[in-house]
Coordinates of C-alpha atoms and ligand atoms in Angstrom, one line a residue:
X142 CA 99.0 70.2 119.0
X143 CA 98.4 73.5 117.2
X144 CA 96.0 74.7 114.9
X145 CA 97.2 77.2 111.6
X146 CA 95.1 78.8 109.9
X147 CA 96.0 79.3 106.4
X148 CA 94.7 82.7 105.4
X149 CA 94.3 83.5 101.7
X150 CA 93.8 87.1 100.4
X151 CA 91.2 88.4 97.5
X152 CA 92.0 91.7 95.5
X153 CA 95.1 92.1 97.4
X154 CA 97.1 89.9 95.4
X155 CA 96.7 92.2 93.0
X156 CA 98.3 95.2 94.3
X157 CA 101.5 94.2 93.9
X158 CA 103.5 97.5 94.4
X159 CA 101.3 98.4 97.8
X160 CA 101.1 95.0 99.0
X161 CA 103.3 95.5 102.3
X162 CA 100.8 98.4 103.2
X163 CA 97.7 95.8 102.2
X164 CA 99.4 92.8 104.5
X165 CA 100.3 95.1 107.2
X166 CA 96.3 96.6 107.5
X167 CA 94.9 93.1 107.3
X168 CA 96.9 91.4 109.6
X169 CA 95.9 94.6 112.3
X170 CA 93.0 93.7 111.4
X171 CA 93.3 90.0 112.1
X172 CA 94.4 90.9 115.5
X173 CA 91.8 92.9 116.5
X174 CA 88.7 90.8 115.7
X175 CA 90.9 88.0 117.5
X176 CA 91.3 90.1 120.7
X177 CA 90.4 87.4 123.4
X178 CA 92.5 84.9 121.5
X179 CA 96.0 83.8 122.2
X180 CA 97.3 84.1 118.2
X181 CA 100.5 84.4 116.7
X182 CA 101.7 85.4 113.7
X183 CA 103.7 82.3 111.8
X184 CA 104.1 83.5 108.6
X185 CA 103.7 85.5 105.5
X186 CA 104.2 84.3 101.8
X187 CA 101.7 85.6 99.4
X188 CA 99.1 84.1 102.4
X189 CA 98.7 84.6 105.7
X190 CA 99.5 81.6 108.6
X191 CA 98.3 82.3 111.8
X192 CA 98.8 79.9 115.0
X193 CA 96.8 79.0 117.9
X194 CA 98.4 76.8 120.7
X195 CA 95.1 75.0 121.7
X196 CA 93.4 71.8 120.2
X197 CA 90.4 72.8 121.7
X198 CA 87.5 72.1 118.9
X199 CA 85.1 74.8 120.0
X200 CA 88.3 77.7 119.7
X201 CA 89.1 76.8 116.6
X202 CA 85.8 77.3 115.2
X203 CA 85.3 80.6 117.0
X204 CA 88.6 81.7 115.5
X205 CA 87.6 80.2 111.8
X206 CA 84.3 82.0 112.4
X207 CA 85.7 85.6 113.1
X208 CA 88.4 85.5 110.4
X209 CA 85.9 84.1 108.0
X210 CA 83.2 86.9 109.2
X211 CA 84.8 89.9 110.2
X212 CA 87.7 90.5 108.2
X213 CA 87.6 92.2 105.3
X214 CA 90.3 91.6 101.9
X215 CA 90.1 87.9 103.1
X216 CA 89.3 85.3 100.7
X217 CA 89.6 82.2 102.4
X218 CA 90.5 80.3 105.7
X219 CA 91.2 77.0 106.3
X220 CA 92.3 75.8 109.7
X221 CA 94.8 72.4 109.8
X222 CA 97.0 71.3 111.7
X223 CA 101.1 71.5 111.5
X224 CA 103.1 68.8 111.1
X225 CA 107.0 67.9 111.0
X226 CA 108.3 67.8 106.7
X227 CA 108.2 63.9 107.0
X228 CA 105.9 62.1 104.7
X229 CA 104.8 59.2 107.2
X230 CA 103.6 61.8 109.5
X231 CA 102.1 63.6 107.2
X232 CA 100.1 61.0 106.0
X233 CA 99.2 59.9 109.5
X234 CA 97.7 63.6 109.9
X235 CA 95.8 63.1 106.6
X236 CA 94.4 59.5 107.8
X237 CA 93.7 61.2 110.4
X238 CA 91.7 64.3 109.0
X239 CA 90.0 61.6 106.8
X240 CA 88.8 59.7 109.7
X241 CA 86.7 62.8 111.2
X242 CA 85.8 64.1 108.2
X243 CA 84.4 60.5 107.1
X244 CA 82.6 60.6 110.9
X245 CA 80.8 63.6 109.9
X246 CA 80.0 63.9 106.4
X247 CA 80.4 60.0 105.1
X248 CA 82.1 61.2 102.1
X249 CA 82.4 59.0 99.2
X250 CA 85.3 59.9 96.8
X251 CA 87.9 61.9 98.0
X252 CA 91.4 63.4 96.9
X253 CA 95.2 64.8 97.7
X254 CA 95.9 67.9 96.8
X255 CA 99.5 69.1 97.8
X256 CA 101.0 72.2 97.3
X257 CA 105.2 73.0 97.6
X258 CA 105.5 76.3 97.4
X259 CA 109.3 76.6 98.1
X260 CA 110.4 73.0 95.7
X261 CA 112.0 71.9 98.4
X262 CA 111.1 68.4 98.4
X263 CA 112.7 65.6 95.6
X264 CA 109.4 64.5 94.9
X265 CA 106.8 66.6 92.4
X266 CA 103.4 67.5 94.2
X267 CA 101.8 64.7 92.1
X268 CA 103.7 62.2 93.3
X269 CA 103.5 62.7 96.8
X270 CA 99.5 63.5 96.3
X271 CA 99.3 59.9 94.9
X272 CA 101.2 58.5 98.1
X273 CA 99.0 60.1 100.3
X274 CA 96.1 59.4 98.5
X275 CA 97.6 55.5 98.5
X276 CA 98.1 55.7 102.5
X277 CA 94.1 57.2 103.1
X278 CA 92.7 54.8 100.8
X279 CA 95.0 51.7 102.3
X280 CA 92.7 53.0 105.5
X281 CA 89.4 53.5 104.3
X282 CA 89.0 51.8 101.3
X283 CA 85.4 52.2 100.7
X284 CA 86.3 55.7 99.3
X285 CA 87.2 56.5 95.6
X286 CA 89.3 58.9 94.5
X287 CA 88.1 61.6 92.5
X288 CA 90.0 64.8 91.0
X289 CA 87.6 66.5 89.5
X290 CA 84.6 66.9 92.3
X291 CA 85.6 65.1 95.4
X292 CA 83.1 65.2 98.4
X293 CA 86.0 65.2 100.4
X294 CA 89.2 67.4 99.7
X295 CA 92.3 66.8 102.0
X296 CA 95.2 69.7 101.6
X297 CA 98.3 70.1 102.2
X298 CA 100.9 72.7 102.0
X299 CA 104.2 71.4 102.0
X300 CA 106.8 74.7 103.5
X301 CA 110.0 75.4 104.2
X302 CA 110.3 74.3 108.2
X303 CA 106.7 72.2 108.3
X304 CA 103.5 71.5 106.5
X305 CA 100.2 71.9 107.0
X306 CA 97.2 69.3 106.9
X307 CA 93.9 71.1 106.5
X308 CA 90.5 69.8 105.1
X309 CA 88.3 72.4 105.7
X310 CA 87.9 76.1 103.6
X311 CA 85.7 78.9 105.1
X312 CA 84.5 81.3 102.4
X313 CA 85.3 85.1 103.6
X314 CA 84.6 88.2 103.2
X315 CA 86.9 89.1 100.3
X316 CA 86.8 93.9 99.9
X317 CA 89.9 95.5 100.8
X318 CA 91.0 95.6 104.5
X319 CA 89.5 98.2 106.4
X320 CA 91.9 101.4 106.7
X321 CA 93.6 100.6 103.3
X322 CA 91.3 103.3 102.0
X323 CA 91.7 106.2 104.7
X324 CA 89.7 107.6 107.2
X325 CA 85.7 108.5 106.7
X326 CA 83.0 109.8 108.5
X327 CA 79.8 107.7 108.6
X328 CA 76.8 109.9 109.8
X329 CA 75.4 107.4 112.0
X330 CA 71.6 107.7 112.7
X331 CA 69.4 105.1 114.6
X332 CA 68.1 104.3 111.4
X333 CA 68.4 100.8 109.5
X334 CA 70.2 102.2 106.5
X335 CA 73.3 104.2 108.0
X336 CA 74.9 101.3 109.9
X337 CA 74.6 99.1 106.7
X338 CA 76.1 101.9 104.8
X339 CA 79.1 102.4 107.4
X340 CA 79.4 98.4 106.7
X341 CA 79.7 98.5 102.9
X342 CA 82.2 101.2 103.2
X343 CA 84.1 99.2 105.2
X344 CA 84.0 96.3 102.8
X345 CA 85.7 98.4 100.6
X346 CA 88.9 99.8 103.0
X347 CA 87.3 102.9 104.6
X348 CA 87.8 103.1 108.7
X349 CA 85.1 104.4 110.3
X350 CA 84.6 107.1 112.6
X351 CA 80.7 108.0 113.1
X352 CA 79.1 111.2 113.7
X353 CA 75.5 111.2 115.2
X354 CA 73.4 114.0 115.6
X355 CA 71.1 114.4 118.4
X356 CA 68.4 117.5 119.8
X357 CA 69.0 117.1 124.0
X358 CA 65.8 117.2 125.8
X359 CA 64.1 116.2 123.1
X360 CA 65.6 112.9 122.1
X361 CA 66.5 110.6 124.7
X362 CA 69.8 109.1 126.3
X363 CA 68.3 106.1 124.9
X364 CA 68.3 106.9 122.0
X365 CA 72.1 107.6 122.0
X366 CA 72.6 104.3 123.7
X367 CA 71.2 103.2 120.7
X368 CA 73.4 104.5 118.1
X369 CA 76.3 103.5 120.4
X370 CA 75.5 99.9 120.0
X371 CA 75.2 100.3 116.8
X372 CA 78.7 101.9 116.7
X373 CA 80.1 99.1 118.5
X374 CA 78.9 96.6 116.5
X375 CA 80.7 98.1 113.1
X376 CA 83.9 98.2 115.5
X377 CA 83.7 94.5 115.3
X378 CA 85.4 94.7 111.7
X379 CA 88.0 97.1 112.6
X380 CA 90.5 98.2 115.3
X381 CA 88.9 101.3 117.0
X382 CA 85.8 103.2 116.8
X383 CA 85.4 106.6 117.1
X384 CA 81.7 108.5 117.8
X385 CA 80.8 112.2 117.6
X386 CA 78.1 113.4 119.3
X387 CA 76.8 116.4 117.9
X388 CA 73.9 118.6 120.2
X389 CA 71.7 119.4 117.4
X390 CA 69.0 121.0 119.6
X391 CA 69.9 124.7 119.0
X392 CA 70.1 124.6 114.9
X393 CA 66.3 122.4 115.0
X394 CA 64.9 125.1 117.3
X395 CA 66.3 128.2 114.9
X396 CA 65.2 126.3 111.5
X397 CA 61.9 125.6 113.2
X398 CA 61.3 128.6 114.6
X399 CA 63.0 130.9 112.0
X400 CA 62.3 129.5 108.4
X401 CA 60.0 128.0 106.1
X402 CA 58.8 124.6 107.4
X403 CA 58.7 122.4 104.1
X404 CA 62.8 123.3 103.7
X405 CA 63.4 121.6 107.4
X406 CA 64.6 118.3 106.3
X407 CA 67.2 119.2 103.7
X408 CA 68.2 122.6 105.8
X409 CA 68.6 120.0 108.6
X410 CA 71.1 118.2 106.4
X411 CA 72.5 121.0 105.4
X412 CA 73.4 122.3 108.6
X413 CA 74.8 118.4 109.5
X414 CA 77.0 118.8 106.8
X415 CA 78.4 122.4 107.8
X416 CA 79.5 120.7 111.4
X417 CA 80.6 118.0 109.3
X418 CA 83.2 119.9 107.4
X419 CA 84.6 121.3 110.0
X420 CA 85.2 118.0 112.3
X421 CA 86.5 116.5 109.2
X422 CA 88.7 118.9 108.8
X423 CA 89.9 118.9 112.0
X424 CA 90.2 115.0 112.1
X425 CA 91.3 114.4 108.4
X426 CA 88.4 112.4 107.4
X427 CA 88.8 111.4 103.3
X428 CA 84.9 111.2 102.6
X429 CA 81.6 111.2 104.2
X430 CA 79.4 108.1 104.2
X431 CA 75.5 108.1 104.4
X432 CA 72.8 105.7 104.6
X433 CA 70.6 107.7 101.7
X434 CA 69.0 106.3 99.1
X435 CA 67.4 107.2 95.5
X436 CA 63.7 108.0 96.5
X437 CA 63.4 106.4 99.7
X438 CA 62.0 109.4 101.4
X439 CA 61.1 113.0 100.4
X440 CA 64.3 114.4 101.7
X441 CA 66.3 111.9 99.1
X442 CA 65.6 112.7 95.8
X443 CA 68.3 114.0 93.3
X444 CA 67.2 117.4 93.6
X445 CA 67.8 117.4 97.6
X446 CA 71.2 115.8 97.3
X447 CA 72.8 117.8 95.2
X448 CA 71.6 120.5 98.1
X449 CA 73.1 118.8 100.6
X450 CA 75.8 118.0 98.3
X451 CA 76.9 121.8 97.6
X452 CA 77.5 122.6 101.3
X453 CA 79.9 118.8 101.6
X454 CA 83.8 119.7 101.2
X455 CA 84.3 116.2 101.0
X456 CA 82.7 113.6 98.5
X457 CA 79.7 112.1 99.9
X458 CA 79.6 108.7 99.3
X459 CA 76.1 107.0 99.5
X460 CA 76.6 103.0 99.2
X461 CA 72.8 102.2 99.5
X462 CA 72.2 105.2 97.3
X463 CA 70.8 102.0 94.3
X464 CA 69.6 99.8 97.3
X465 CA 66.1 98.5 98.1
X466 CA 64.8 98.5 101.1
X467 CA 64.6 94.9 101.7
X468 CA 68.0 94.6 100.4
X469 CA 69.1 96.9 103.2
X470 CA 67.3 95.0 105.6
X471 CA 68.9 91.8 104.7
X472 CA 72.4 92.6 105.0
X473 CA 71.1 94.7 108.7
X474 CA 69.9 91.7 109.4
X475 CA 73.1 89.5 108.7
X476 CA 75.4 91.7 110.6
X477 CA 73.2 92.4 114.1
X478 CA 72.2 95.8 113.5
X479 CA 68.6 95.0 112.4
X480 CA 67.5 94.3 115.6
X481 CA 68.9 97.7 117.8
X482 CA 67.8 99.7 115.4
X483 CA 64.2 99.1 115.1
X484 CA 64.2 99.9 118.6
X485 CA 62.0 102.6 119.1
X486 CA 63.9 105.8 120.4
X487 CA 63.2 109.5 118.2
X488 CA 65.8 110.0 116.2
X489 CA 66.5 114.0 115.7
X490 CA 64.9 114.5 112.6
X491 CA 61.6 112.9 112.5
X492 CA 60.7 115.4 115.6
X493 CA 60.0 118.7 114.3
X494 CA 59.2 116.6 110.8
X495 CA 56.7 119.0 108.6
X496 CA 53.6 117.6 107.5
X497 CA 54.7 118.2 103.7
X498 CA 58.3 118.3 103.1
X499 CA 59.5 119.5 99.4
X500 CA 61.1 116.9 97.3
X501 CA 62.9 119.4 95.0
X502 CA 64.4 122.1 96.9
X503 CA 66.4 124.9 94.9
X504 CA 69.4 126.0 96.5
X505 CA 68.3 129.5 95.8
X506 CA 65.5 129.4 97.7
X507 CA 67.4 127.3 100.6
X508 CA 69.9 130.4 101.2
X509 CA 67.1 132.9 101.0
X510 CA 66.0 131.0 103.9
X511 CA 69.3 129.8 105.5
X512 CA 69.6 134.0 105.5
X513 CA 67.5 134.5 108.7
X514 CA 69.6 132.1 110.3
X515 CA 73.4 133.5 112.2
X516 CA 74.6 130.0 110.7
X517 CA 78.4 130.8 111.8
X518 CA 77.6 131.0 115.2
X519 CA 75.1 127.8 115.5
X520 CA 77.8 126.2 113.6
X521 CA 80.8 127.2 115.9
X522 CA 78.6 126.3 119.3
X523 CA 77.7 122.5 117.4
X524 CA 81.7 122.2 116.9
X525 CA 82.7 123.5 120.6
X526 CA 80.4 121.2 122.5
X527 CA 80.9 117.4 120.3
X528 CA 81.2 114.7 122.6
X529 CA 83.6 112.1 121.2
X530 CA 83.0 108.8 122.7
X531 CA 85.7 106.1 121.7
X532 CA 84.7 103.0 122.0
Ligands
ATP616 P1 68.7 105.8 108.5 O1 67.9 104.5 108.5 O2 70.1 105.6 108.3 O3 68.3 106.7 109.6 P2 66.7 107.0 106.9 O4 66.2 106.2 105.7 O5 65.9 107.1 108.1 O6 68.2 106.5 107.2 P3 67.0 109.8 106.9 O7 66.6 109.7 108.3 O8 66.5 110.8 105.9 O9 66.9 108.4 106.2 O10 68.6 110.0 106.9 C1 69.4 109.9 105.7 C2 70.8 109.8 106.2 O11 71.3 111.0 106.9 C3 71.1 108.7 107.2 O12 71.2 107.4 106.6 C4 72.3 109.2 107.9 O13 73.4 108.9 107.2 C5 72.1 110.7 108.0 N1 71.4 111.0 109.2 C6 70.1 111.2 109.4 N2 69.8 111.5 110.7 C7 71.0 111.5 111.3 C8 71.5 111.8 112.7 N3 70.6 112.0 113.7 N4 72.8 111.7 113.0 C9 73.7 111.4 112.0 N5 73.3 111.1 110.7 C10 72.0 111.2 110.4
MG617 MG1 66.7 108.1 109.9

């Protein structure tokens, strides 16, 4: 027999004249988080139908699981079982349903609920709910029926060539599908905050590529391994990931050596964001993503931002930017990245950290300083030497 999974959208239902280019993007990304799967794609009618030729219990919940977890502009899945447009069977398939359902949650009320979206049967959905309903009660008639809150719900969609039997409905993600809002960069550190951040942006339609900055002797290969993992563990919401690796070594050495030490953090950024520019340019990325937040540390206050800000050609976009810390750490926790990145590797910028950063750098007093540096050449050598890594 086969499973379906009956795939409903969130906010996409609302975009009615871009919905083919909303469909199209989720469904890629159906694919990909099902890579490993043998899936098909049934049909398409305001929801999604997907198909898996396996009755294997353990497959169809790792299928339900990665729809329901790793898909964003999904609202809901509900995998059933297909069946031939013939009443008697599909009230066999219901009994059936009912039977396991009753095995593992001993519900007691219950109710139909049928759906026709084509009106291609004689009978109205009520009707036809009420001779279901009739058949699963005939067989376990310890239940009652109940429309308004049911402890057990069995559905059914009647369609055009078959219907579907389904009794379960896996909350998902619901944001828009990833790539329905362009292209970003996410300036990925080892850090807690910048995968999370790459995450939320995701959750609202942004693919990902990530840009890590690291200073070669002085932080390790480990540390890159690091922010690879963490790479590839955002790739699990979205087709293809994309890393540059930036050498970093040459503009900490020249800030460190060259200017005044309590400018190093934001100059740091600043300098990130000049290499930024360019490989966004380069690879047409719509925004920058950061895992910054208000206050967090000396080199994210209001004042330092809008430094960092005047050098971006592109908006910076800071989802965590309102976030606590423990907030943060919750949703690292709920999608894996907690764990790699409390590993302890250096991460570039706490090396050559000064003892007392300012918190309210003027960009007058940042160029004075950026002055002593030849910040076209450091620059061009960051851009000639990035490593991309795809992944
Ligand atoms: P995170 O936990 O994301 O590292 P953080 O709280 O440690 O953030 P900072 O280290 O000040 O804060 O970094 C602020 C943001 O700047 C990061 O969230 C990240 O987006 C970017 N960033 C910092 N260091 C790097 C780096 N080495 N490579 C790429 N981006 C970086
Ligand atoms: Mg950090």
């Amino acid at each position: 027999m086969k499973i379906i999974y009956l795939i409903k959208y969130g906010e996409l239902m609302l975009k009615k004249k871009n919905r083919r280019f909303f469909e199209d993007a989720v469904i890629r990304n159906c694919f990909a988080v099902l890579r490993g799967h043998t899936v098909k794609k049934v049909k398409l009618f305001g929801r999604l139908l997907l198909e898996t030729e396996t009755e294997n219990e353990a497959e169809k919940n790792a299928v339900t699981q990665k729809l329901a977890t790793r898909v964003f502009g999904l609202s809901s899945v509900s995998p059933g079982t297909s069946v031939e447009n013939d009443l008697e069977k599909i009230a066999s398939e219901c009994i059936a349903q009912a039977r396991k359902y009753i095995a593992q949650h001993s519900p007691r009320t219950f109710k139909i609920e049928v759906r026709r979206p084509y009106k291609n049967f004689a009978k109205t959905s009520l009707q036809i709910a009420s001779e279901l309903g009739s058949a699963v009660w005939t067989e376990f008639q310890h239940l009652e029926v109940d429309l308004n809150a049911p402890d057990m719900t069995i559905r059914v969609e009647l369609l055009q060539d078959f219907s579907i039997v389904y009794s379960e409905k896996h909350k998902c993600l619901k944001g828009l599908p990833v790539g329905s809002s362009g292209k970003v960069g996410l300036l990925l550190s080892g850090g807690i905050d910048s995968p999370v951040a790459g995450y939320l942006a995701q959750k609202r339609g942004c693919y990902l590529n990530c840009v890590y900055f690291h200073s070669p002797p002085h932080t390790s290969a480990k540390a890159k391994e690091k922010v690879v993992d963490l790479a590839r563990k955002l790739l699990d919401y979205q087709t293809k990931m994309r890393l540059f690796v930036v050498n970093f070594t040459e503009s900490q050495l020249m800030l460190k050596k060259l200017t005044d030490e309590q400018y190093f953090v934001v100059m740091g950024r600043r300098m990130m964001m000049r290499i930024v520019n360019r490989i966004a340019k380069e690879y047409e990325f719509k925004a920058i993503i950061t895992g910054e937040s208000l206050g967090q540390v000396s080199s994210q206050t209001l004042e330092n931002m809008h430094c960092i800000d005047t050098i971006a050609e592109l908006p910076v976009l800071r989802p965590l930017i309102c976030y606590d810390k423990e907030e943060t750490v919750e949703i690292a926790r709920s999608i894996g990245t907690f764990d790699i990145s409390i590993l302890p590797y250096d991460d570039c910028c706490t090396l050559f950290l000064p003892p007392n950063p300012n918190t309210r750098s003027r960009i007058t007093e940042l160029e004075r300083e950026e002055k002593k540096l030849d910040i076209g050449s450091i620059v061009e050598k960051a851009v000639q030497t990035v490593e991309i890594i795809d992944l």
